[in-house]
Amino acid sequence: MSDRPGTAGNPLRVAIVGSGPAGFYAAEHLLRQDDAVVEVDIFDRLPTPFGLVRAGVAPDHPKIKSVIRVYEKTAARDGFRFFGNVEVGRHVSALELGERYHAVIYAYGSPTDRRLEIPGEDLEGSHPATAFVAWYNAHPDFAELDFDLSCERAIVIGNGNVATDLARMLALTREELEATDTAERAIDVLGSSKVREILVLGRRGPAQAAFTNPELRELGEMTDADVDVDPAEVALDDLSRAYLDSDEADITTRKNVEIFTEFSQRQPEGKRRRIVLRFLRSPVEIQGDGKVERLIVARNELYRDQSGAVRARDTGERETVECGLVFRSIGYKGTGLDGIPFDEGRGVICNQGGRVTEPGSDRPVAGHYAVGWIKRGPSGVIGTNKKDAQETVDNVLADLQAGRLDSEAADPAAVESWLVERAPEHVTYSGWEAIDRAEQERGKPLGRPRVKFVSIEEMLEAARSGYPVAS
Ligand code: NAP
């Protein structure tokens, strides 16, 4: 009989599905603690790790991307392995992982977008922000998309940080883009964009915008774009004013309203582009002959619903805005995985504090856990996942102590043999390091941090070649 899991003779073997921030923070918490010996295998469907830090964070935010250094330290810990280019749900199933590990933690985020559910949403020129973000970040699944930026006005729907990323990316100059790791194709398209106005529409008011302060402030600091806020729109309605005057008001909202007010007092400097922020407007129909030509917008007013939440409702007033592009930036959405209980309404895996639970009950599904966006929904910044991962890992360790993870696990070599069979082209962490070096090398002659590969085949080629470490 082998030792209980968590000892040197029988380490606790954990599979983590998804190598974004939540997956890496969970791995770090597991590998760092002293009470049990733990081994972690992280799986990712791409050959490259780091999830939205690589394929979501805007390329002009290299400081945010530098959090990768923290994840590299985790990857260097004993007991860590990475298996990229392995899709759970395709090459292997979640339940097969469950049979081979003492615990499986789902950390695969929210891979799709939410829809507006309005007529014309699928016209050419109407895009989910998620696709545009993935495209400019060289995500291989989106590399071939075409974005026609030959129109004068692009509209971004939504008042979250992804909307600010889009607005900035549409307003950056070619020179600014060339200093980043933006996909090459996207640099060409964005660099020759004819878009002069980026109109960002919020369905509620300035005091309900989901922007964080630095991201909002940046919209007023663009080299080649003026920011435009109508003073009449920052004159707050009674509900918002009462909220801001109360003790409940959070500091981010107060600061946002100050920033909007400051923007509204500016005179345009005659820059080439304008980022226009408008509030209390919801899209109701996208119109055009085969492609986006105009957006029909409803004017909203705010009201307090029965739960006390401030919501937008249609006043019946309409306006028509000519445009050639519409980006819906209204949030990401999670999807389920075969065999794992999923809450379709919330787009999250059914869980309690990260313990996967049977649908509609508190009963845990032994050995299965969730972390990050697929646990709590697509909210918060990168750092939010650290605390979130701590909670999930605490529950894994509590279950270990309570003897609830005593099933047999496959040893590391057996997992590797299984993967050779199921996903022969899987990429290990050293394979990723070779890809990383090759991308950085491609960037050097251009003075860019890296030139990303956009096809899986190119990535696999670099991984196989074991791109040499610079001497
Ligand atoms: P988000 O912050 O949840 O914002 C979504 C926006 O869409 C909200 O303004 C929401 O308005 C609006 N919306 C939702 N449904 C709508 C509809 N049917 N019609 C019109 N508007 C609608 O989501 P996100 O921007 O996708 O960002 C996801 C998370 O990533 C956030 O936590 C964000 O802070 C984070 N993020 C951070 C950074 C950064 O730190 N630099 C960058 C990107 C993303 P309501 O408020 O009225 O619902």
XYZ file of C-alpha atoms and ligand atoms in Angstrom:
519
model
C 0.000 0.000 0.000
C 1.497 3.375 -0.992
C 1.711 6.402 1.322
C -1.152 8.870 1.456
C -0.897 11.485 -1.333
C 1.173 14.514 -0.440
C 4.272 12.635 0.779
C 7.658 12.273 -0.905
C 6.805 8.654 -1.771
C 3.437 9.613 -3.224
C 3.321 13.314 -4.168
C -0.086 14.925 -4.604
C -0.452 14.964 -8.409
C -2.521 17.867 -9.741
C -3.516 18.634 -13.343
C -4.354 22.259 -14.133
C -6.306 22.921 -17.327
C -5.296 26.321 -18.699
C -2.028 28.212 -18.253
C -3.271 31.774 -17.805
C -2.861 33.786 -14.604
C -5.389 31.725 -12.599
C -3.706 28.449 -13.577
C -0.228 29.758 -12.788
C -1.244 31.265 -9.423
C -2.889 27.952 -8.485
C 0.321 26.119 -9.474
C 2.401 28.560 -7.417
C 0.247 28.162 -4.291
C 0.388 24.377 -4.627
C 4.120 24.111 -5.230
C 5.084 26.681 -2.603
C 3.402 25.286 0.465
C 5.319 23.128 2.966
C 2.615 20.814 4.264
C 2.503 18.436 1.326
C 4.694 17.337 -1.559
C 2.915 18.386 -4.743
C 3.538 17.909 -8.464
C 1.668 20.018 -11.017
C 1.131 19.400 -14.722
C -0.371 22.409 -16.530
C -2.157 21.746 -19.810
C -2.896 24.323 -22.492
C -4.562 23.922 -25.855
C -1.978 26.311 -27.376
C 1.727 25.495 -27.598
C 2.325 28.779 -25.712
C 1.500 29.454 -22.040
C 0.122 32.501 -20.124
C -3.399 32.730 -21.595
C -4.752 36.258 -21.763
C -1.438 37.757 -20.637
C -0.087 36.739 -24.014
C -3.274 36.840 -26.099
C -5.484 39.358 -24.288
C -3.491 42.131 -22.591
C -3.037 44.946 -25.096
C 0.423 44.974 -26.723
C 0.982 48.621 -25.703
C 0.816 47.532 -22.048
C 4.175 45.750 -21.717
C 4.313 46.492 -17.979
C 1.178 44.417 -17.414
C 2.651 41.632 -19.534
C 5.793 41.628 -17.377
C 3.831 39.601 -14.786
C 5.064 36.685 -16.929
C 8.346 36.907 -14.964
C 6.401 35.750 -11.890
C 4.964 32.769 -13.789
C 8.419 31.855 -15.078
C 9.552 31.490 -11.458
C 6.681 29.094 -10.848
C 7.647 27.137 -13.957
C 11.190 26.790 -12.607
C 9.978 25.088 -9.398
C 10.533 21.370 -8.829
C 7.437 19.388 -9.656
C 6.200 21.726 -12.431
C 5.537 20.523 -15.979
C 3.810 22.201 -18.932
C 2.026 20.343 -21.708
C 1.026 22.746 -24.473
C -0.885 21.919 -27.653
C -3.038 19.508 -25.680
C -6.721 20.333 -25.763
C -8.770 18.964 -22.905
C -12.088 18.012 -24.502
C -10.360 16.925 -27.732
C -7.069 15.074 -27.211
C -7.987 13.977 -23.696
C -11.146 14.323 -21.637
C -11.636 15.949 -18.256
C -12.710 12.615 -16.792
C -9.582 10.889 -18.128
C -7.520 13.523 -16.335
C -9.552 12.796 -13.206
C -8.526 9.131 -13.457
C -4.833 10.024 -13.701
C -4.483 12.778 -11.099
C -5.476 13.144 -7.461
C -7.002 16.524 -8.368
C -7.864 18.445 -11.539
C -8.211 22.242 -11.460
C -10.034 23.931 -14.352
C -8.487 27.295 -15.164
C -9.424 27.708 -18.807
C -11.104 31.100 -18.500
C -14.000 32.412 -20.569
C -13.153 31.613 -24.176
C -16.108 33.177 -26.025
C -17.949 36.493 -26.144
C -21.394 37.686 -25.106
C -23.789 38.744 -27.847
C -25.956 41.842 -28.056
C -28.863 39.876 -29.546
C -29.870 42.731 -31.870
C -30.714 42.671 -35.603
C -27.702 43.100 -37.877
C -25.235 41.792 -35.319
C -23.718 39.400 -37.863
C -23.326 41.915 -40.697
C -19.840 42.200 -42.147
C -17.977 44.806 -40.103
C -19.648 43.850 -36.810
C -17.192 42.002 -34.615
C -16.853 40.681 -31.096
C -14.073 42.523 -29.264
C -12.706 39.146 -28.192
C -11.868 38.283 -31.842
C -10.227 41.654 -32.510
C -8.158 41.393 -29.318
C -7.063 37.842 -30.164
C -6.219 38.903 -33.739
C -3.983 41.853 -32.828
C -2.307 39.631 -30.228
C -1.460 36.946 -32.846
C -3.659 34.202 -31.385
C -3.335 31.417 -33.998
C -7.112 30.772 -34.142
C -7.743 34.387 -35.189
C -4.703 35.157 -37.321
C -6.582 34.887 -40.611
C -9.406 37.270 -39.718
C -9.876 40.361 -41.826
C -10.718 43.730 -40.357
C -11.578 46.408 -42.879
C -10.527 49.718 -41.333
C -11.302 51.826 -44.410
C -14.244 53.608 -42.747
C -14.173 56.949 -40.907
C -16.033 55.915 -37.750
C -15.759 52.755 -35.628
C -18.107 52.183 -32.713
C -17.131 50.283 -29.593
C -20.047 49.087 -27.449
C -19.324 48.751 -23.725
C -17.648 50.668 -20.938
C -15.179 48.099 -19.622
C -11.399 47.926 -19.856
C -11.519 45.811 -23.013
C -13.326 48.735 -24.689
C -10.455 51.048 -23.654
C -7.941 48.546 -25.084
C -9.804 48.562 -28.410
C -10.105 52.333 -28.497
C -6.371 52.728 -27.883
C -5.342 50.076 -30.376
C -7.499 51.792 -33.015
C -5.881 55.134 -32.195
C -2.187 54.217 -31.912
C 0.170 55.413 -34.615
C 2.082 52.952 -36.771
C 5.318 53.931 -34.989
C 3.730 53.210 -31.620
C 2.441 49.850 -32.822
C 5.829 48.938 -34.247
C 7.385 49.267 -30.790
C 5.124 46.486 -29.462
C 4.579 42.771 -30.024
C 1.343 43.383 -31.973
C 0.848 40.748 -34.716
C 2.625 41.867 -37.889
C -0.506 41.657 -39.978
C -2.380 43.762 -37.437
C 0.364 46.411 -37.527
C -0.137 46.692 -41.277
C -3.910 46.917 -41.050
C -4.012 49.224 -38.007
C -1.104 51.287 -39.306
C -2.978 52.156 -42.488
C -6.380 52.532 -40.843
C -8.664 55.276 -42.155
C -10.663 55.353 -38.930
C -10.767 58.924 -37.623
C -13.385 58.621 -34.910
C -13.674 55.893 -32.300
C -17.042 56.250 -30.618
C -17.354 54.378 -27.308
C -20.933 53.879 -26.105
C -21.936 53.092 -22.512
C -25.468 51.911 -21.806
C -25.392 53.533 -18.367
C -23.792 56.769 -17.168
C -20.283 57.919 -16.276
C -20.795 56.874 -12.646
C -21.557 53.284 -13.721
C -18.692 52.781 -16.181
C -16.580 49.686 -15.480
C -13.283 51.333 -16.524
C -10.469 51.397 -14.004
C -8.846 54.814 -13.478
C -5.470 54.336 -15.210
C -7.128 52.756 -18.271
C -9.636 55.610 -18.545
C -6.962 58.261 -18.013
C -4.887 56.797 -20.858
C -7.648 57.628 -23.347
C -6.818 61.260 -22.741
C -3.091 60.726 -23.253
C -2.987 59.470 -26.836
C -0.323 60.910 -29.119
C -2.592 61.198 -32.108
C -6.144 61.239 -30.748
C -8.121 63.855 -28.865
C -10.608 62.676 -26.290
C -14.121 64.068 -26.569
C -16.712 63.979 -23.790
C -19.858 66.064 -23.979
C -20.097 68.253 -20.819
C -23.866 67.723 -20.760
C -23.283 63.995 -20.346
C -21.091 64.261 -17.258
C -23.654 66.437 -15.491
C -24.871 63.581 -13.331
C -28.477 62.434 -12.955
C -30.010 62.408 -9.452
C -29.411 58.685 -8.847
C -25.729 58.860 -9.693
C -25.260 62.092 -7.754
C -26.896 60.580 -4.658
C -24.663 57.517 -4.986
C -21.500 59.584 -5.335
C -22.456 61.713 -2.331
C -23.078 58.636 -0.198
C -20.556 56.613 1.827
C -21.164 53.668 -0.505
C -19.442 55.316 -3.471
C -16.204 53.569 -4.332
C -13.041 55.487 -5.007
C -12.697 54.185 -8.581
C -16.110 55.565 -9.546
C -15.418 58.934 -7.903
C -12.112 59.190 -9.707
C -13.658 58.094 -13.032
C -16.231 60.871 -12.793
C -13.453 63.377 -12.094
C -11.540 62.147 -15.140
C -14.639 62.334 -17.385
C -15.277 65.858 -16.104
C -11.720 66.892 -16.875
C -12.004 65.358 -20.367
C -15.254 67.272 -20.953
C -13.508 70.573 -20.261
C -10.775 70.023 -22.837
C -10.543 71.791 -26.148
C -9.616 69.500 -29.067
C -5.962 69.827 -30.053
C -6.621 68.984 -33.706
C -5.070 65.525 -33.504
C -5.705 63.138 -36.379
C -8.231 61.027 -34.487
C -10.883 61.450 -31.829
C -11.953 59.062 -29.104
C -15.526 60.046 -28.287
C -17.178 58.774 -25.112
C -20.974 58.861 -24.980
C -23.278 57.555 -22.259
C -26.839 56.309 -21.718
C -26.923 54.763 -25.184
C -27.706 51.210 -26.227
C -27.396 49.779 -29.718
C -30.747 48.469 -30.966
C -29.998 47.608 -34.589
C -27.025 47.455 -36.914
C -28.033 48.323 -40.481
C -26.365 48.201 -43.871
C -26.476 46.652 -47.305
C -24.451 43.490 -46.688
C -22.084 45.325 -44.344
C -22.238 47.735 -41.437
C -23.299 51.227 -42.530
C -25.070 52.635 -39.491
C -26.057 51.903 -35.927
C -29.471 52.692 -34.499
C -28.990 53.801 -30.923
C -31.557 54.104 -28.132
C -31.266 56.843 -25.525
C -31.526 55.402 -22.027
C -32.378 56.718 -18.616
C -31.327 55.272 -15.304
C -33.634 53.789 -12.693
C -33.232 51.750 -9.548
C -34.626 48.210 -9.774
C -36.222 46.268 -6.900
C -32.857 44.975 -5.740
C -31.560 48.555 -5.561
C -29.255 48.207 -8.591
C -28.997 51.176 -10.970
C -30.075 50.009 -14.428
C -30.609 51.508 -17.880
C -33.987 51.600 -19.584
C -34.962 52.726 -23.072
C -36.619 56.168 -23.271
C -37.937 55.371 -26.780
C -35.759 58.111 -28.290
C -33.580 56.971 -31.232
C -30.614 58.302 -33.144
C -28.800 57.006 -36.197
C -25.004 56.993 -36.273
C -23.177 56.362 -39.557
C -20.279 53.950 -39.103
C -18.411 51.175 -40.883
C -17.382 49.067 -37.912
C -19.030 47.934 -34.703
C -17.139 46.129 -31.961
C -19.194 44.630 -29.172
C -17.113 44.752 -26.027
C -19.700 43.621 -23.519
C -17.861 40.841 -21.748
C -16.405 37.391 -22.209
C -18.365 34.181 -21.668
C -17.385 30.775 -20.309
C -18.153 27.455 -21.977
C -18.579 23.978 -20.487
C -16.438 20.879 -20.656
C -17.907 17.383 -21.159
C -18.602 15.650 -17.867
C -18.090 18.761 -15.701
C -21.213 20.441 -14.237
C -21.723 23.824 -15.874
C -24.009 26.745 -15.028
C -25.127 27.958 -18.474
C -26.760 31.109 -17.108
C -23.615 32.383 -15.409
C -21.185 30.774 -17.854
C -19.160 29.199 -15.029
C -18.398 25.669 -13.790
C -20.755 24.864 -10.879
C -18.602 25.319 -7.784
C -18.450 26.366 -4.173
C -15.261 28.199 -3.318
C -13.591 26.417 -6.226
C -14.822 22.893 -5.364
C -16.765 21.657 -8.405
C -20.288 20.777 -7.284
C -23.098 18.741 -8.760
C -25.663 20.922 -10.573
C -28.153 22.550 -8.230
C -26.535 21.118 -5.102
C -23.644 21.774 -2.719
C -22.339 18.228 -3.137
C -18.728 18.337 -4.324
C -17.531 16.298 -7.284
C -14.495 14.729 -5.596
C -11.139 15.689 -7.053
C -12.380 18.428 -9.415
C -11.870 22.168 -8.828
C -12.151 25.481 -10.678
C -10.237 28.748 -10.512
C -10.249 32.160 -12.238
C -12.890 33.307 -14.744
C -14.373 29.825 -15.256
C -14.964 29.766 -11.476
C -16.245 33.296 -10.791
C -17.034 34.813 -14.234
C -15.020 37.258 -16.379
C -14.270 39.954 -13.825
C -11.335 41.513 -12.043
C -7.773 42.254 -13.049
C -4.859 39.789 -13.308
C -4.004 40.090 -9.610
C -7.577 39.172 -8.611
C -6.729 35.615 -9.639
C -4.084 35.304 -6.938
C -6.578 35.450 -4.086
C -9.021 33.379 -6.102
C -6.361 30.684 -6.615
C -5.494 30.743 -2.916
C -9.104 29.932 -2.038
C -9.278 27.013 -4.476
C -5.903 25.624 -3.415
C -6.839 25.928 0.287
C -9.839 23.743 -0.478
C -7.691 21.222 -2.387
C -5.358 20.993 0.620
C -8.243 20.738 3.080
C -9.643 17.849 1.020
C -6.209 16.237 0.974
C -5.978 16.469 4.777
C -9.471 15.041 5.123
C -8.541 12.001 3.018
C -10.847 12.946 0.148
C -8.094 12.734 -2.501
C -6.873 9.238 -1.730
C -7.494 7.711 -5.175
C -4.584 6.357 -7.192
C -2.760 8.706 -9.591
C -0.643 7.860 -12.612
C 3.058 8.574 -12.225
C 4.668 11.348 -14.322
C 6.230 8.925 -16.834
C 2.896 7.174 -17.410
C 1.232 10.519 -18.129
C 3.944 11.355 -20.616
C 3.518 8.020 -22.448
C -0.238 8.572 -22.536
C 0.270 12.033 -24.044
C 2.705 10.747 -26.644
C -0.147 8.559 -27.818
C -2.980 11.099 -27.544
C -1.271 14.373 -28.416
C 2.002 13.434 -30.084
C 2.766 17.055 -30.945
C 2.541 18.295 -27.373
C 4.998 20.991 -26.350
C 6.836 20.923 -23.020
C 8.058 23.973 -21.119
C 11.463 23.753 -22.763
C 9.642 23.664 -26.120
C 7.888 26.884 -25.151
C 11.231 28.406 -24.106
C 12.559 27.645 -27.594
C 9.497 29.346 -29.150
C 10.033 32.303 -26.823
C 13.701 32.699 -27.812
C 12.881 32.389 -31.522
C 10.184 35.072 -31.285
C 12.471 37.438 -29.414
C 15.235 36.842 -31.940
C 12.849 37.723 -34.801
C 12.085 40.998 -33.026
C 15.708 42.101 -32.542
C 16.483 43.477 -36.026
C 13.224 45.443 -35.885
C 13.768 46.827 -32.392
C 10.624 45.030 -31.228
C 10.242 42.944 -28.047
C 9.318 39.933 -30.182
C 7.655 39.011 -33.436
C 5.036 36.455 -32.509
C 4.402 33.337 -34.519
C 0.813 33.222 -35.697
C 0.512 29.615 -36.792
C 0.697 26.505 -34.631
C 2.939 24.884 -37.256
C 5.531 27.688 -36.934
C 5.413 27.364 -33.161
C 5.898 23.599 -33.299
C 8.779 24.048 -35.722
C 10.506 26.451 -33.298
C 9.811 24.124 -30.350
C 11.222 21.109 -32.229
C 14.312 23.000 -33.324
C 15.036 23.754 -29.639
C 15.951 27.263 -30.741
C 19.430 27.783 -29.305
C 20.032 29.802 -26.163
C 21.951 32.984 -27.108
C 25.585 32.721 -26.048
P -16.567 44.406 -18.186
O -15.590 45.149 -17.353
O -17.511 43.494 -17.484
O -17.384 45.498 -19.030
C -18.444 45.122 -19.843
C -19.181 46.376 -20.291
O -20.164 45.964 -21.222
C -19.902 47.115 -19.171
O -19.773 48.494 -19.381
C -21.351 46.670 -19.369
O -22.302 47.621 -18.952
C -21.403 46.573 -20.874
N -22.508 45.751 -21.350
C -22.852 44.498 -20.982
N -23.920 44.073 -21.664
C -24.269 45.088 -22.488
C -25.272 45.260 -23.449
N -26.148 44.292 -23.716
N -25.338 46.438 -24.105
C -24.452 47.425 -23.864
N -23.467 47.316 -22.968
C -23.372 46.156 -22.289
O -15.875 43.474 -19.284
P -14.563 43.628 -20.187
O -14.318 45.017 -20.606
O -14.726 42.554 -21.203
O -13.400 43.213 -19.199
C -13.375 41.903 -18.579
C -12.493 41.964 -17.335
O -11.131 42.085 -17.725
C -12.797 43.163 -16.454
O -12.695 42.787 -15.107
C -11.699 44.143 -16.823
O -11.380 45.085 -15.816
C -10.543 43.200 -17.091
N -9.572 43.869 -17.983
C -8.596 44.581 -17.391
C -7.687 45.275 -18.176
C -6.617 46.087 -17.499
O -6.479 46.016 -16.296
N -5.860 46.876 -18.229
C -7.778 45.245 -19.568
C -8.804 44.490 -20.152
C -9.710 43.813 -19.337
P -23.061 47.474 -17.538
O -22.066 47.882 -16.507
O -24.207 48.382 -17.688
O -23.448 46.010 -17.410
